[in-house]
GROMACS .gro file of C-alpha atoms in nm:
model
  154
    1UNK     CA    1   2.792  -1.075  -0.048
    2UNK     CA    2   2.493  -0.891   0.123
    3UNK     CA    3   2.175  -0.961   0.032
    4UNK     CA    4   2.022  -0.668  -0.015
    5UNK     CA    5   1.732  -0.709  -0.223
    6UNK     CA    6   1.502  -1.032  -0.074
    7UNK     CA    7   1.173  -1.203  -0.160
    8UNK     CA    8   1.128  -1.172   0.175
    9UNK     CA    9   1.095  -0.786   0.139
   10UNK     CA   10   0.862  -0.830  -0.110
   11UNK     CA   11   0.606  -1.080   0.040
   12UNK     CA   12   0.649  -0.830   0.388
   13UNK     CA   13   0.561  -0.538   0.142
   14UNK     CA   14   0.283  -0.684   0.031
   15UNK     CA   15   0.077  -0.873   0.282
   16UNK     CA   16   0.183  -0.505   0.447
   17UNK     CA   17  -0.021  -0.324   0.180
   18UNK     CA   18  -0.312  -0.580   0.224
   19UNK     CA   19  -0.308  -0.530   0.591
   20UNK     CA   20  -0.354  -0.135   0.522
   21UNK     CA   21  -0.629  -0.146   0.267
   22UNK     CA   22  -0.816  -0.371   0.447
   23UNK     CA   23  -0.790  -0.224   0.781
   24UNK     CA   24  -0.839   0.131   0.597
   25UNK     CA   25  -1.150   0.011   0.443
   26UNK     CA   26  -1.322  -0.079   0.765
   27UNK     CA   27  -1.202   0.262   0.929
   28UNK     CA   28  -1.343   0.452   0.617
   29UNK     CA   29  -1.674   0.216   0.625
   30UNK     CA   30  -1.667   0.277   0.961
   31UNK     CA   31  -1.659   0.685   0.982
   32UNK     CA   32  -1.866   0.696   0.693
   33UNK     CA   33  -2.190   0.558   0.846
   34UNK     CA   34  -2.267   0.780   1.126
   35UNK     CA   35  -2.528   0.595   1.239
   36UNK     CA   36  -2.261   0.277   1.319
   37UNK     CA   37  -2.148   0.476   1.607
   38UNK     CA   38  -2.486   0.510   1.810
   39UNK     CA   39  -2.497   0.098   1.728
   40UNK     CA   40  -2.188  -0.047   1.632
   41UNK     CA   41  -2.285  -0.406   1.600
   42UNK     CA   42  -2.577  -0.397   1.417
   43UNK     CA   43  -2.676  -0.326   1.083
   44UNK     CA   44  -2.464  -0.354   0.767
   45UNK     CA   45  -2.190  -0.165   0.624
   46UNK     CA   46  -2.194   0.102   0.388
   47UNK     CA   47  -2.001  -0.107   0.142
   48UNK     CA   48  -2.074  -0.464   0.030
   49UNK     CA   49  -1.816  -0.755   0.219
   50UNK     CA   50  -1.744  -0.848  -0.135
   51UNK     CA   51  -1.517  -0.512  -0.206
   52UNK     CA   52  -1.341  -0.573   0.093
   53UNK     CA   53  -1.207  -0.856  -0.079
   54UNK     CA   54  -1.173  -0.740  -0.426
   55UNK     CA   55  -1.013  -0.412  -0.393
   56UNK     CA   56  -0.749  -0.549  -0.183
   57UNK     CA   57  -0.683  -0.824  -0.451
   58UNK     CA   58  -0.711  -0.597  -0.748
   59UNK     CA   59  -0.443  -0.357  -0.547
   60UNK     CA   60  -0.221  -0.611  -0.553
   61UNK     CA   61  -0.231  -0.781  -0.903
   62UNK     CA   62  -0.169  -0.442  -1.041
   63UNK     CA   63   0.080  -0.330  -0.791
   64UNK     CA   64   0.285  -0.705  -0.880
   65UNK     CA   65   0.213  -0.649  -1.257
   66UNK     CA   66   0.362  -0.242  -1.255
   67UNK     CA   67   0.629  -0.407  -1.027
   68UNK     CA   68   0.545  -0.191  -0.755
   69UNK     CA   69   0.748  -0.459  -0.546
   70UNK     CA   70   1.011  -0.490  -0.728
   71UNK     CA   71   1.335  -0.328  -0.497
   72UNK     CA   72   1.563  -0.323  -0.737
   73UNK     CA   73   1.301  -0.124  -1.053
   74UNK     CA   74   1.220   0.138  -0.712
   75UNK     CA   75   1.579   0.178  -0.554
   76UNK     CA   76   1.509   0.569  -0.546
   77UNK     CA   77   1.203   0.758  -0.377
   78UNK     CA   78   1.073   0.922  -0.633
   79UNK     CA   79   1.107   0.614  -0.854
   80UNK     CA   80   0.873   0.440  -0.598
   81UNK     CA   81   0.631   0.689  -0.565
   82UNK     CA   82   0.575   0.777  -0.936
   83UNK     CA   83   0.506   0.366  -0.990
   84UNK     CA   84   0.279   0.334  -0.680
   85UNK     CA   85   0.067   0.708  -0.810
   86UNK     CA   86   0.076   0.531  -1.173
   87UNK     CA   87  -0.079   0.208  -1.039
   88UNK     CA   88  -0.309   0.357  -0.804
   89UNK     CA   89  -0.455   0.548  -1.100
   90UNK     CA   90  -0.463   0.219  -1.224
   91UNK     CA   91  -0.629   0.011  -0.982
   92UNK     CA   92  -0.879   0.326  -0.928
   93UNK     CA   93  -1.042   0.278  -1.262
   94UNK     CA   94  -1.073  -0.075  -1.253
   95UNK     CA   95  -1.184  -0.038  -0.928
   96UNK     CA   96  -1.447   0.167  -1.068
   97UNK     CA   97  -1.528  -0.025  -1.332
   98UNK     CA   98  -1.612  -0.305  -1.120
   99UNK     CA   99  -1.823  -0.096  -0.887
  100UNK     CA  100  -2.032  -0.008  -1.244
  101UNK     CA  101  -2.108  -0.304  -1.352
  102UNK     CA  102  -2.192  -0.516  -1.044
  103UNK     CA  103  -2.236  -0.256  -0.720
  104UNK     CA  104  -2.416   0.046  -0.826
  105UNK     CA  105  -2.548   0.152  -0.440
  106UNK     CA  106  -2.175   0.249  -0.400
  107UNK     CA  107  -2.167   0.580  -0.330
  108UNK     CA  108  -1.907   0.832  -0.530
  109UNK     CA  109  -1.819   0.953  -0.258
  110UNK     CA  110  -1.750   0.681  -0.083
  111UNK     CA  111  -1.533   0.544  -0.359
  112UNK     CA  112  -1.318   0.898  -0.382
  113UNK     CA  113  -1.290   0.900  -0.023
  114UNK     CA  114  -1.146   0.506   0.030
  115UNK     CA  115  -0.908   0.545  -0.268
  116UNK     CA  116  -0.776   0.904  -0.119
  117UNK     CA  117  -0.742   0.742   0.240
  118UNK     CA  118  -0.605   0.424   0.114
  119UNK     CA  119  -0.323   0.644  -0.140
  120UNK     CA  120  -0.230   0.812   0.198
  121UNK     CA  121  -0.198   0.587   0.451
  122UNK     CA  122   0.001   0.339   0.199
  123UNK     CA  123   0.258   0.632   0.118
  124UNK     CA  124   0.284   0.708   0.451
  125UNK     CA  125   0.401   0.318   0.561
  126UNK     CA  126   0.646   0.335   0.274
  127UNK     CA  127   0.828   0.645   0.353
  128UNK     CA  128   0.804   0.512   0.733
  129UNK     CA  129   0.947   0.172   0.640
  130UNK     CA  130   1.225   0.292   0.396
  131UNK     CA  131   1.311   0.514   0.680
  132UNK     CA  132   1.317   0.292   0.922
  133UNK     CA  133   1.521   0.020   0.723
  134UNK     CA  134   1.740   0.367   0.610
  135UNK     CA  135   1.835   0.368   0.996
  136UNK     CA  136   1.873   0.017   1.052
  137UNK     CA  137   2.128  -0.070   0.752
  138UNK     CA  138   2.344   0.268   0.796
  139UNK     CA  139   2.366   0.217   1.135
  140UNK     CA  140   2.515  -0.149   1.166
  141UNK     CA  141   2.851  -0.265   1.184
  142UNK     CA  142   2.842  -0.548   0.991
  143UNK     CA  143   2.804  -0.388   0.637
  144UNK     CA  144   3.104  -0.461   0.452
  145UNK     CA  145   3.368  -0.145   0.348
  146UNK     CA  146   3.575  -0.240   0.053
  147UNK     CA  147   3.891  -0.071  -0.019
  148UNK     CA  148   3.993  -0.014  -0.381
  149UNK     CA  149   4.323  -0.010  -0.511
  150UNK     CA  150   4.427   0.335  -0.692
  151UNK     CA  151   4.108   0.507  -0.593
  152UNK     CA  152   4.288   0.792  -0.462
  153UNK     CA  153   4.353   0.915  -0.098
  154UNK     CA  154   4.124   0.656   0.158
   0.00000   0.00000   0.00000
């Protein structure tokens, strides 16, 4: 029987997502101070190091409590997108909370512009991985064909 639905996928998916919001965060940080780019090593970044831990986290307890990594619940595109849009709503006002209560410097715009960035470069690496796995399963030979008896003309 193939096995075509694997916790492997799901741990891939996501340490994948972490790997994106993290390394999204530090471009967004990054592009965001202009003055980082005359000295790049110095000073400190426009958000605290704490957030780059705790949106990444939060991301992904709400994205494993909406089963956003569940295969078998997002089988379809448009069932996968409408669940990751529903918990990035999600994870946006928590997210926001947070920032209220404990880092008020955070600017608004800052905020809009990581969450937009972050929405859009994760869609973007599912689409590209479902369409790369897409390619990969159709095109084998191994995948089994079953013939059933009194299906009609084969």
């Amino acid at each position: 029987m193939s096995n075509r639905f694997s916790t492997n996928f799901t741990v891939f998916s996501l340490f994948n997502d972490l790997a994106i919001i993290v390394a999204t965060l530090f471009l967004e940080d990054f592009a965001f101070n202009k003055k980082r780019l005359l000295y790049p090593f110095f000073g400190d970044y426009g958000l605290p190091w704490e957030l780059f831990l705790i949106i990444p986290i939060v991301w992904v307890v709400f994205g494993a409590l909406y089963s956003l990594y569940d295969e078998k619940r997002n089988i379809r595109v448009v069932d996968e997108l409408t669940s990751f849009t529903i918990c990035t709503l999600l994870t946006m006002v928590v997210t926001a909370g947070i920032l209220y209560l404990s880092f008020r410097d955070v600017s608004r715009k800052l905020f809009l512009l990581s969450f937009f960035m972050i929405y859009i470069f994760l869609i973007v690496g599912r689409l590209l991985f479902r369409r790369l796995y897409h390619d990969y399963y159709w095109k084998r030979d191994n995948f089994r064909k079953v013939l059933i008896i009194g299906a009609g003309i084969v």
